[in-house]
Tab-separated table of C-alpha atoms and ligand atoms in Angstrom:
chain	number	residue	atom	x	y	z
A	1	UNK	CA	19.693	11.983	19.023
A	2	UNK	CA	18.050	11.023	22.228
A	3	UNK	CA	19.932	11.658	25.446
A	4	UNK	CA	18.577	9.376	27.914
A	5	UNK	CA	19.134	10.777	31.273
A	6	UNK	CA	19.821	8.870	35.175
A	7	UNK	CA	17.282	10.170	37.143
A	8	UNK	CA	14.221	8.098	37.216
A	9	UNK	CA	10.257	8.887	36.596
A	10	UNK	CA	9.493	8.501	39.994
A	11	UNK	CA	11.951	10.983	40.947
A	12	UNK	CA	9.253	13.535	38.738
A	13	UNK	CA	6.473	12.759	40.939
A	14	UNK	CA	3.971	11.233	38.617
A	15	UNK	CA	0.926	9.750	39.560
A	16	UNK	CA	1.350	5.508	39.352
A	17	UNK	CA	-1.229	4.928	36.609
A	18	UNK	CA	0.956	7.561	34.571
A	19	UNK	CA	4.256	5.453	35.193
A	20	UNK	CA	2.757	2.244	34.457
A	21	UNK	CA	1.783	3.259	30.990
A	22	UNK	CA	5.182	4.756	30.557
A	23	UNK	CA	6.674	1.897	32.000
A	24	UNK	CA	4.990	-0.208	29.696
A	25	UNK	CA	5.683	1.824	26.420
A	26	UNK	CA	9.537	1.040	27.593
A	27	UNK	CA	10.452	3.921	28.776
A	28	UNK	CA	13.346	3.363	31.488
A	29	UNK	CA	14.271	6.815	32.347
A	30	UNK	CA	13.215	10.521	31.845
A	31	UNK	CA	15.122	12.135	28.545
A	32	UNK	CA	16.915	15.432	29.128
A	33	UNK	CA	14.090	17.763	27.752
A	34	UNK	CA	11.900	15.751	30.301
A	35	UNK	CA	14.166	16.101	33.183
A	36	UNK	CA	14.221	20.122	32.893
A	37	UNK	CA	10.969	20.442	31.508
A	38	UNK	CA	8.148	18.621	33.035
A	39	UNK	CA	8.754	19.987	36.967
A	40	UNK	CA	8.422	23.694	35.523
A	41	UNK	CA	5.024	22.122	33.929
A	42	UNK	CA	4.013	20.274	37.003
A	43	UNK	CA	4.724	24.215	39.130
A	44	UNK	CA	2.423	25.817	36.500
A	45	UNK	CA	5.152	28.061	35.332
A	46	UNK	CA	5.109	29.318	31.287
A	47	UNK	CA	8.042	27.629	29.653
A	48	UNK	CA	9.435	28.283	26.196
A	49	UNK	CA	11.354	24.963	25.418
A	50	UNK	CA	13.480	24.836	22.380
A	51	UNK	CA	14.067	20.611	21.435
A	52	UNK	CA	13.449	18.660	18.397
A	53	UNK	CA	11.847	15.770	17.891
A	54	UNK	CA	13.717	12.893	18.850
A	55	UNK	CA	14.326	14.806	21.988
A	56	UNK	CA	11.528	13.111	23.864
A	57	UNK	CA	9.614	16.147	23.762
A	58	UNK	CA	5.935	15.078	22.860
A	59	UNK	CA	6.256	13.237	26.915
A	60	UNK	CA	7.845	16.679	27.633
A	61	UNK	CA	4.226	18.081	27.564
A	62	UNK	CA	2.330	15.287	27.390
A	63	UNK	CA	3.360	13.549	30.740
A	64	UNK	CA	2.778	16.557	33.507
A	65	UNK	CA	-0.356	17.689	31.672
A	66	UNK	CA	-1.745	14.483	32.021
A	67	UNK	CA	-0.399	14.974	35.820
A	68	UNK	CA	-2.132	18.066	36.189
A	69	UNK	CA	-5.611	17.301	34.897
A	70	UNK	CA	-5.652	13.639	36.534
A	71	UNK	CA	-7.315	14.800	39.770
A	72	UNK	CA	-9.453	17.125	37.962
A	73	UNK	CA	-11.353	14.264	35.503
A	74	UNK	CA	-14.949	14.963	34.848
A	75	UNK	CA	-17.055	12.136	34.944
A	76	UNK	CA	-17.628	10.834	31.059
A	77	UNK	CA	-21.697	11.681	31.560
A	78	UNK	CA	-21.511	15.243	33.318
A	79	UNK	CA	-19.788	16.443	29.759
A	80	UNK	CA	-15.959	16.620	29.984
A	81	UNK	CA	-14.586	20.154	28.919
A	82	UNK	CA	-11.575	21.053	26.995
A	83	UNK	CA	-8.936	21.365	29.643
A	84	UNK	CA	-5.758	21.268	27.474
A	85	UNK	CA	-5.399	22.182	24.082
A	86	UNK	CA	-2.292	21.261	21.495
A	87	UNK	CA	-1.957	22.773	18.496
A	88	UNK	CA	0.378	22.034	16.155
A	89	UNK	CA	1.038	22.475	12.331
A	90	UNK	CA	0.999	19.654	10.702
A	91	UNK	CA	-1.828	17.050	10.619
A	92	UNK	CA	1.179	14.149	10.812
A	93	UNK	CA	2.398	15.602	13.965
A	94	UNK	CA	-0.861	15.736	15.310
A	95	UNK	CA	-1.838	12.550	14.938
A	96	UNK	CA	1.330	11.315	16.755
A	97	UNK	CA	0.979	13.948	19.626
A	98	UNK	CA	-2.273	12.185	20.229
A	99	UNK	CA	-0.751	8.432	19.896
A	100	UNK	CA	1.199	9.765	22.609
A	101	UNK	CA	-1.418	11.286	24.962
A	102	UNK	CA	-3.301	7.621	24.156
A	103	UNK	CA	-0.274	5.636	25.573
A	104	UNK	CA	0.663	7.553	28.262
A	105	UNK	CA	-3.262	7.985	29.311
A	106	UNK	CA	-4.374	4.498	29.188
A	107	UNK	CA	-4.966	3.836	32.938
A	108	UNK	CA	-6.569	7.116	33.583
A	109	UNK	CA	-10.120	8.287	32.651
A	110	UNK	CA	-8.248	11.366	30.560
A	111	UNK	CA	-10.130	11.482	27.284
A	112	UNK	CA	-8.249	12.694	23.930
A	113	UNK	CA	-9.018	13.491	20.737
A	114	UNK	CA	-7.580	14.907	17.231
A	115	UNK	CA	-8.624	17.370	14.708
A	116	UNK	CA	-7.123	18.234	11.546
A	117	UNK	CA	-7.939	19.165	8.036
A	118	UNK	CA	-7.704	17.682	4.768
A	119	UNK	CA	-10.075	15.318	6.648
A	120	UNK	CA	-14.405	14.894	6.839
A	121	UNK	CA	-15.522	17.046	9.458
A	122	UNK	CA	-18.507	14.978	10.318
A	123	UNK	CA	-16.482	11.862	12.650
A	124	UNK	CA	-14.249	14.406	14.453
A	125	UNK	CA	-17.681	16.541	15.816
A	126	UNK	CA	-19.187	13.471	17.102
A	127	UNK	CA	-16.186	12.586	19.172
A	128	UNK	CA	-16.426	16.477	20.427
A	129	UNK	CA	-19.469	16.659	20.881
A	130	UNK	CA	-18.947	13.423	23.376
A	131	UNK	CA	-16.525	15.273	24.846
A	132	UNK	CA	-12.722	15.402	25.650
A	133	UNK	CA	-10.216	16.836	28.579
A	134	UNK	CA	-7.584	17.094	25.866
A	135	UNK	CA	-7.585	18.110	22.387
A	136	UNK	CA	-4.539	18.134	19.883
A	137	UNK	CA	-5.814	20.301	16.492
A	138	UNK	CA	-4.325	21.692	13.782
A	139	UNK	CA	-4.948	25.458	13.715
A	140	UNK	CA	-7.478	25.836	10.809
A	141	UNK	CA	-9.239	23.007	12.091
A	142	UNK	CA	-9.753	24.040	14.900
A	143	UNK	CA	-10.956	27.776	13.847
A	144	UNK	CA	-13.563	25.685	12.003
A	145	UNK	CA	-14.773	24.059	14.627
A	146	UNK	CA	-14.591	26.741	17.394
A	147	UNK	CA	-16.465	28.707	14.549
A	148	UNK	CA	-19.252	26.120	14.282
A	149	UNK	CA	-19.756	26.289	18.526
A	150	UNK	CA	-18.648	22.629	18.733
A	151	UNK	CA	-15.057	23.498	20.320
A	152	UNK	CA	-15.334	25.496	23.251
A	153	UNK	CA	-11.944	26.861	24.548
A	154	UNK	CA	-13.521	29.147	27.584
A	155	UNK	CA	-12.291	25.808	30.160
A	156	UNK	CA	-8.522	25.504	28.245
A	157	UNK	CA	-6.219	25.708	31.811
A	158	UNK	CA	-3.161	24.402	29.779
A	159	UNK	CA	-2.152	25.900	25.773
A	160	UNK	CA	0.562	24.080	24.137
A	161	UNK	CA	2.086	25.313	20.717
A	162	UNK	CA	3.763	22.979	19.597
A	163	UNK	CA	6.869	23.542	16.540
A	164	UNK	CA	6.300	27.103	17.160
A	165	UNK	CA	9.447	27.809	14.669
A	166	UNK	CA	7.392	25.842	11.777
A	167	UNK	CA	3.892	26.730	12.823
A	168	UNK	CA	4.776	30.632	11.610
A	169	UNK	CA	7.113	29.624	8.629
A	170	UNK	CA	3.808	27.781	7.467
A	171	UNK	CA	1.914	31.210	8.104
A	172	UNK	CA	-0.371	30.092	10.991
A	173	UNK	CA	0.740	33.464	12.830
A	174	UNK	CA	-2.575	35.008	13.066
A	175	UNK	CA	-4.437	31.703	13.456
A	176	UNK	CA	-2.245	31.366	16.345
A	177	UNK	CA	-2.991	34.459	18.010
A	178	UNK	CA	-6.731	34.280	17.838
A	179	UNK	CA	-6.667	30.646	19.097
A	180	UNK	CA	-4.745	32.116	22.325
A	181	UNK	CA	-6.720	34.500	23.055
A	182	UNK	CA	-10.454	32.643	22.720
A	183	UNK	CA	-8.628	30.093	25.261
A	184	UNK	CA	-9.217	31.749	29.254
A	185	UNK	CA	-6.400	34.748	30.492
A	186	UNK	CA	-5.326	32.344	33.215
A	187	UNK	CA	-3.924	29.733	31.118
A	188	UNK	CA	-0.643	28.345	31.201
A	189	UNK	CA	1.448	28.000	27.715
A	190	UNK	CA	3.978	25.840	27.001
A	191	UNK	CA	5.778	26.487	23.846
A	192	UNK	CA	7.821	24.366	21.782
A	193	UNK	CA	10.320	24.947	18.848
A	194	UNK	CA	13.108	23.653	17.063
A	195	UNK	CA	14.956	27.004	17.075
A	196	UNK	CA	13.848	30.027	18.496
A	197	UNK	CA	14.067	32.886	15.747
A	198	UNK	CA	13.201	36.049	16.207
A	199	UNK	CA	9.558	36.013	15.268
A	200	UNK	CA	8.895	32.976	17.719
A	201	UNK	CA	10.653	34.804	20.519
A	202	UNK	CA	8.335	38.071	20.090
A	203	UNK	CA	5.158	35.803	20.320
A	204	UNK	CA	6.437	34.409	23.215
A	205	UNK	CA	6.933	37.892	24.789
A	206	UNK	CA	3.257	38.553	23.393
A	207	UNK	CA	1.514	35.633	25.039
A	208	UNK	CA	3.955	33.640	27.520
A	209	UNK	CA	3.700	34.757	31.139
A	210	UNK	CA	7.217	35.214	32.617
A	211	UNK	CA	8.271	32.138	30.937
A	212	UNK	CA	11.245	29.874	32.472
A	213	UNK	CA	13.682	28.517	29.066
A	214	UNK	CA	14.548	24.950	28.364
A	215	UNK	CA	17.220	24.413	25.868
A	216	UNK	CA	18.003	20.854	24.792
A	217	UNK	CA	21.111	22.211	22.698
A	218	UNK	CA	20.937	19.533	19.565
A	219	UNK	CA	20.682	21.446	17.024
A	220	UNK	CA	24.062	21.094	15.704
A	221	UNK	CA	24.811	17.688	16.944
A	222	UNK	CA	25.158	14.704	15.086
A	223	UNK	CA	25.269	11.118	16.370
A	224	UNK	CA	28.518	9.326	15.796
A	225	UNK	CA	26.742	6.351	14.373
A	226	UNK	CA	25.544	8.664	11.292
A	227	UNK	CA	28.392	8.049	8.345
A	228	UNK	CA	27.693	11.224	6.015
A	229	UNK	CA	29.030	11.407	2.653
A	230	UNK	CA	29.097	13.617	-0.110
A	231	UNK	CA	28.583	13.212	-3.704
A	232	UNK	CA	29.576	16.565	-6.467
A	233	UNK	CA	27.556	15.835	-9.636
A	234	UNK	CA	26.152	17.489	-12.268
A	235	UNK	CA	22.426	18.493	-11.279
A	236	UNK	CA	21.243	16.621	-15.041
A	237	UNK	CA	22.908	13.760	-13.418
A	238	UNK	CA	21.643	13.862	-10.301
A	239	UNK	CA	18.764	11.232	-11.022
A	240	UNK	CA	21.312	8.770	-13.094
A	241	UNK	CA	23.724	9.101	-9.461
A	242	UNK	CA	20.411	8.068	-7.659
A	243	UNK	CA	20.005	5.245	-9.435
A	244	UNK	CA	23.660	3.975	-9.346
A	245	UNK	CA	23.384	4.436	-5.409
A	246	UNK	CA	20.262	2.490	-5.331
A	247	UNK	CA	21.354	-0.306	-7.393
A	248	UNK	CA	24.796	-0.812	-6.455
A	249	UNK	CA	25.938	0.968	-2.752
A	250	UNK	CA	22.158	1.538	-0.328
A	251	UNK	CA	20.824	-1.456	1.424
A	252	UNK	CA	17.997	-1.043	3.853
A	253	UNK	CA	15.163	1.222	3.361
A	254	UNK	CA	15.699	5.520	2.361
A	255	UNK	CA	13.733	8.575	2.920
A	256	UNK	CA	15.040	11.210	-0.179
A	257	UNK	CA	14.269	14.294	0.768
A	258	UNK	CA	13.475	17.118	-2.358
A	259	UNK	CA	12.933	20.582	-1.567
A	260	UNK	CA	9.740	20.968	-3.598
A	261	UNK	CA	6.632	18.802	-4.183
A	262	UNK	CA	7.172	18.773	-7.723
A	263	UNK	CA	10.276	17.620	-7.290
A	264	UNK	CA	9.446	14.680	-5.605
A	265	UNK	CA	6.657	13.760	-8.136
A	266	UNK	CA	8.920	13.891	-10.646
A	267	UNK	CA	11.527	11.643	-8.783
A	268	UNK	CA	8.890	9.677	-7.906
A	269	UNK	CA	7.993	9.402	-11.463
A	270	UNK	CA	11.439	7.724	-12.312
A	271	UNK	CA	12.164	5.338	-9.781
A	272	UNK	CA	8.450	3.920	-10.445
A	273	UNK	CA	9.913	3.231	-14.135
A	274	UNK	CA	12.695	1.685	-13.132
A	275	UNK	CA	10.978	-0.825	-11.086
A	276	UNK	CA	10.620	0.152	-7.493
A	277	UNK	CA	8.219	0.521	-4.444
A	278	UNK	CA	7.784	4.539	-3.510
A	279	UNK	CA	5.739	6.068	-1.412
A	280	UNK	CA	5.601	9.831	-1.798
A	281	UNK	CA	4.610	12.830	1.359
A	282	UNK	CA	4.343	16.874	0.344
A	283	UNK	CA	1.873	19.293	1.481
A	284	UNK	CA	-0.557	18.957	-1.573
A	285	UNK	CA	-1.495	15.072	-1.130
A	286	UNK	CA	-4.419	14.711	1.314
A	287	UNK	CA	-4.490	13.564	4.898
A	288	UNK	CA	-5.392	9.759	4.197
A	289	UNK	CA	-3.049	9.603	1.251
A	290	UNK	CA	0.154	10.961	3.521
A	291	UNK	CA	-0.867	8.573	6.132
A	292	UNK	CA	-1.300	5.223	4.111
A	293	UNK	CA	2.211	6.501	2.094
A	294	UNK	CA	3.826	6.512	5.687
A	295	UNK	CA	2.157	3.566	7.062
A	296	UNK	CA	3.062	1.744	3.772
A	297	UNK	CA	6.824	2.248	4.542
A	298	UNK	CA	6.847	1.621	8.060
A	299	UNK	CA	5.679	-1.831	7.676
A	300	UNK	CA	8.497	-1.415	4.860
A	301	UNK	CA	5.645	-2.226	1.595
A	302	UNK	CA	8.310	-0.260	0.481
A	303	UNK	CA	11.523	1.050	0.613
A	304	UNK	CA	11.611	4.378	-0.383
A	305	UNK	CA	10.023	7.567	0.710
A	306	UNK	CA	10.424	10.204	-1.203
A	307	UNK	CA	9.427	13.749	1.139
A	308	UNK	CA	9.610	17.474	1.293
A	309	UNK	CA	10.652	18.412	4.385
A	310	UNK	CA	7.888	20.548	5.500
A	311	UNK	CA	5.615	17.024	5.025
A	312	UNK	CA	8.267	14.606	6.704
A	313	UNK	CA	9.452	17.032	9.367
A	314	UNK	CA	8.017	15.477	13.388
A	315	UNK	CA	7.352	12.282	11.937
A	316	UNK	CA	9.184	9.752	13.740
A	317	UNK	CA	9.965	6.483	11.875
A	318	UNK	CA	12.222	4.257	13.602
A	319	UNK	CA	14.800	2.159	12.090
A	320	UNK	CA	15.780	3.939	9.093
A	321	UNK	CA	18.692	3.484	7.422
A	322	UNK	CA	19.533	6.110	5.023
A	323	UNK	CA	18.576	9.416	3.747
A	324	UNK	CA	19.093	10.900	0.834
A	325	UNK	CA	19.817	14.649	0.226
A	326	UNK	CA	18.705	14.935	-3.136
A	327	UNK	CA	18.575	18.461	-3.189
A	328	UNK	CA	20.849	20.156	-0.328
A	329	UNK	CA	18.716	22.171	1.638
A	330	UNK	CA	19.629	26.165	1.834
A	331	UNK	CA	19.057	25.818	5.635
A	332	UNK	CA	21.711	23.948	7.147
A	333	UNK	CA	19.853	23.195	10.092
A	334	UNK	CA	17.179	21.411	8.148
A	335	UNK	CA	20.194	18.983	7.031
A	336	UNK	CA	20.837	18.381	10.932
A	337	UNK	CA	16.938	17.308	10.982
A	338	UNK	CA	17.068	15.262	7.632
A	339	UNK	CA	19.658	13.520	8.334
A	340	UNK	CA	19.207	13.098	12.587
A	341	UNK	CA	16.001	10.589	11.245
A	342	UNK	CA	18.781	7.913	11.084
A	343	UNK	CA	20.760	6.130	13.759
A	344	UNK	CA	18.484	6.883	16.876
A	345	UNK	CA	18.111	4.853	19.480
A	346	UNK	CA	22.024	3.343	19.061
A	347	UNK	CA	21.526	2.175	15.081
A	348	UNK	CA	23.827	3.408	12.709
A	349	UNK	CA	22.963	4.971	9.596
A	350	UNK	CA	24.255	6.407	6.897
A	351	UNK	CA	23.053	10.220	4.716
A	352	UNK	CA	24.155	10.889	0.573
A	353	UNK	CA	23.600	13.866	-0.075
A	354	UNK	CA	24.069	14.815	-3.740
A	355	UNK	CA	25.759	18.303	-4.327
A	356	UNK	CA	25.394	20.240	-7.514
A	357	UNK	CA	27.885	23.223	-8.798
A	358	UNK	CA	24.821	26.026	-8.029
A	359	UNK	CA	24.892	24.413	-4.293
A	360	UNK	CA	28.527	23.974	-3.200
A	361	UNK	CA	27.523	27.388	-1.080
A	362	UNK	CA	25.079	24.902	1.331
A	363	UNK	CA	28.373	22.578	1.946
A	364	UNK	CA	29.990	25.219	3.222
A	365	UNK	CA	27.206	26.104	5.798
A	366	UNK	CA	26.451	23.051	6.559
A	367	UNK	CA	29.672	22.330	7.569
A	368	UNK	CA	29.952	25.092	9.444
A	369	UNK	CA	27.006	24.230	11.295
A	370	UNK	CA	28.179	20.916	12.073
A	371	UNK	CA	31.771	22.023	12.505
A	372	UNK	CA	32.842	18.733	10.481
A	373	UNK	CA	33.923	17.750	7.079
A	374	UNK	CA	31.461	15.476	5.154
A	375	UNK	CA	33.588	12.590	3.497
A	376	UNK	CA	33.254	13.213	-0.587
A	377	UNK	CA	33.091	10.108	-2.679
A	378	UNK	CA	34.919	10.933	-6.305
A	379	UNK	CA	34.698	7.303	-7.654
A	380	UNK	CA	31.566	7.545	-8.789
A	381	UNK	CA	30.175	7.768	-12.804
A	382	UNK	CA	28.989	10.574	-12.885
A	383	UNK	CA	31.782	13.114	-11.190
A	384	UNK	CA	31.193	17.138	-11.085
A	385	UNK	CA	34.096	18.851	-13.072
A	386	UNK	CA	35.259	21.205	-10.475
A	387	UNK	CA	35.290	23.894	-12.725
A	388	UNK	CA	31.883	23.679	-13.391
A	389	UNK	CA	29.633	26.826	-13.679
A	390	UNK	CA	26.295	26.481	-12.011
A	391	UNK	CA	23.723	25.018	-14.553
A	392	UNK	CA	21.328	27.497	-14.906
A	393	UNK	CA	17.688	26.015	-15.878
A	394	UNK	CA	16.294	27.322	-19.174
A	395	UNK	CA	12.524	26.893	-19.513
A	396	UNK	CA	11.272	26.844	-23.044
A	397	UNK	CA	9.375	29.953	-23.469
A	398	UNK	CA	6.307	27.899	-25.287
A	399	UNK	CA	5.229	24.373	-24.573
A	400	UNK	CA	6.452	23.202	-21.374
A	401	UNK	CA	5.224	19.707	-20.653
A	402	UNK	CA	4.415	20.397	-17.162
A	403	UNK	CA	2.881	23.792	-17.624
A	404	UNK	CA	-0.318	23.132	-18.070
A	405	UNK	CA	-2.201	20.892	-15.353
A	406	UNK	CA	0.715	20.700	-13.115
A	407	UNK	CA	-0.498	22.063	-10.134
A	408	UNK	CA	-3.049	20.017	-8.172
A	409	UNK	CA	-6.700	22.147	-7.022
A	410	UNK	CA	-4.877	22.218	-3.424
A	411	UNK	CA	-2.026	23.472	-4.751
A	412	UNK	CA	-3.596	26.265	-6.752
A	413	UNK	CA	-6.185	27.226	-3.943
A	414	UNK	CA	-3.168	27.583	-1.599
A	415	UNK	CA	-1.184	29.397	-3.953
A	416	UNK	CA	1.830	30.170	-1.016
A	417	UNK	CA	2.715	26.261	-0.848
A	418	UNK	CA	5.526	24.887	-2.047
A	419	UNK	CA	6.515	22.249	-0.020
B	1	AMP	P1	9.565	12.938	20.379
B	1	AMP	O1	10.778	13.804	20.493
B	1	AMP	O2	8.491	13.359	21.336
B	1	AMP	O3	9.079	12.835	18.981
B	1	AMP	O4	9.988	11.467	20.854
B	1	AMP	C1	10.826	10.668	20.093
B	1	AMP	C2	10.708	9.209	20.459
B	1	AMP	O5	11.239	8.963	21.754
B	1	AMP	C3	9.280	8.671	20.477
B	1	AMP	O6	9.279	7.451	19.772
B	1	AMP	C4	9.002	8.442	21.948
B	1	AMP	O7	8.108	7.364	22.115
B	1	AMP	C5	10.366	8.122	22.503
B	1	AMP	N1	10.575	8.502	23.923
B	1	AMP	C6	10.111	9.605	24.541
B	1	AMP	N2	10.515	9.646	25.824
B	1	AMP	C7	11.270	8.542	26.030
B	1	AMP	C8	11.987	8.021	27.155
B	1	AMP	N3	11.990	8.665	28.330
B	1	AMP	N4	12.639	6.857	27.016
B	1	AMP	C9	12.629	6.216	25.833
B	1	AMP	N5	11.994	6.652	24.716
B	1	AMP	C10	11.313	7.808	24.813
């Protein structure tokens, strides 16, 4: 997915302790999205920038706001203020945002720091109250904090929303809108998104300043090194066809996406029966827990990750070499994201993605979307009659084993989650 470009860092006028950290991280040449984007940043123009990750966009931002604020470093003792603030939705993203800003930062006095919920409040005021030039928060996080007086925006020069598109699907509109406005008037905004519906492009017009576009047009692109196939199957069978795969056809490790969080626990639930390593990511399971699930499968403790896609989307695993569409999403864009988590950086990889009778209608936009034909295995055990009906889901009206206790205290507090 990433398009490495031919002009070279220098060429984007960077300070030298700024290209020796990005030197170091490996980091040969600028990526598109960096190439358009970070000379608009570096002339304090408002830029609405529509990439996904993968795109190099994180050093998009990152790089010519470190630029920017490196001549303008308070001294650690006379109390550093807030100079740039990044918000963005999910505590996962967050926390890599600010891995970033830590490599690319290292030679300069530029401190940064990371709030989120989920999370004890306690560690994350001491570092604040320290103080930091740049802070990366999620939004209710950083209400809470702003609330308590140990955040003070009134010194923010440089907003960045990053995942725009996602940060209002998750509901974070308002939140959004107050944060801008207890930041200063003069501030510049950067804005980031995936896609650029509707509702993100009228709070652009609200808060961006004659903002100059970036498009990184990926959204529909696949690499060629990703070998898609399709399997039709029964949705009863869908977990028997999982297993089969596992056992007989996937090698290297698998991230199977579900569309809901009880899905995946109940997935989850199986595989652990039949004898294998899973880590598990959805939006009830608490910051640490996400975190050491990830961690666990980077240094590959095991194999499988089983997500929702809210809770796996901006997290950037290298290496991986399959994905698994349990359940088709009813976004075909999402599948572009799913399955673009394979094959970067020149590997191959391959994506299964399971298709039931009620969801033949996603192939069809999906491939649209893709303008391609996915390959469809047929010699397989447990093949879809073709003149299936849709299986429609009958819930016993008494007794259901998962009704009672099934949602977790998150889940029921935040009633509007389902991913
Ligand atoms: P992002 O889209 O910001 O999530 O970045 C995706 C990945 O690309 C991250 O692992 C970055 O470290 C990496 N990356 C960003 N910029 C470059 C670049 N210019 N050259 C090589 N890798 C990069």
């Amino acid at each position: 997915m990433r398009q490495i470009n031919y002009m070279s860092f220098k060429d984007l006028s960077l300070n030298k302790p700024i290209l020796k950290a990005i030197t170091e991280a490996g980091y040969d040449n600028p990526t598109l999205v960096q190439e358009k984007t970070i000379p608009l940043v570096l002339n304090k123009k408002d830029v609405i920038v529509s990439a996904q990750t993968g795109t190099g966009k994180t050093a998009a931002f990152a790089l010519p706001i470190l630029q920017l604020l490196f001549d303008k470093q308070d001294a650690p003792k006379s109390g550093k203020k807030i100079k740039s603030l990044i918000v963005s939705p999910t505590r996962e993203l967050a926390i890599q945002i600010e891995e970033n800003f830590k490599t690319y930062s290292k030679y300069t006095n530029l401190r940064t720091t990371v709030v989120f919920g989920g999370t004890s409040i306690e560690p994350q005021k001491d570092i604040l109250k320290k103080g930091v030039d740049i802070l990366i928060a999620t939004p209710g996080r950083l209400l809470d904090l702003h609330k308590q007086d140990i955040v003070n925006l009134d010194y923010v020069e440089i907003l960045v929303l990053d995942e725009a598109d996602l940060m209002l699907d998750m509901g974070f509109i308002d939140d959004v809108k107050k944060i801008e406005r207890l930041c200063t008037n003069e501030k510049q905004i950067l804005l980031f998104s995936a896609t650029i519906p509707y509702k993100v492009e009228q709070l652009a017009n609200n808060i961006l300043n004659n903002p100059e576009r970036v498009e990184v047009a990926q959204n529909a692109s696949i690499s060629n090194n990703i070998n898609q196939v399709l399997y039709y199957v029964p949705k009863r069978n869908k977990i028997e066809l999982c297993l089969h795969l596992l056992r007989n056809t996937i090698k290297g490790n698998i991230i199977i996406f579900r569309r809901t969080k009880f899905g995946v626990e109940k997935l989850e639930q199986t595989l652990l029966k039949n004898g294998y390593k899973v880590e598990t990511i959805h939006g009830d399971k608490s910051q640490n827990l996400r975190q050491e699930a990830l961690q666990k499968f980077k240094n590959k403790e095991a194999k499988i990750l089983i997500a929702t896609d809210v809770a796996a989307r901006g997290i950037d695993i290298d290496n991986l070499d399959n994905v698994i569409n349990f359940d088709l999403p009813n976004v075909p864009e999402t599948y572009v994201h799913r399955i673009g988590r394979t094959a970067r950086a020149g590997n191959s990889g391959t994506s299964y993605s399971l298709c039931s009778a009620d969801e033949k209608a996603y192939v069809t936009t999906i491939q649209q979307l893709i303008q391609n034909q996915i390959d469809v295995v047929e010699d397989h055990p447990y093949p879809l009659d073709p003149k299936a009906k849709p299986e429609i889901h009958k819930s016993k009206k008494t007794g259901s084993k998962y009704k009672k206790g099934r949602k977790s205290t998150a889940s029921k507090k935040k009633k509007k989650r389902w991913y």
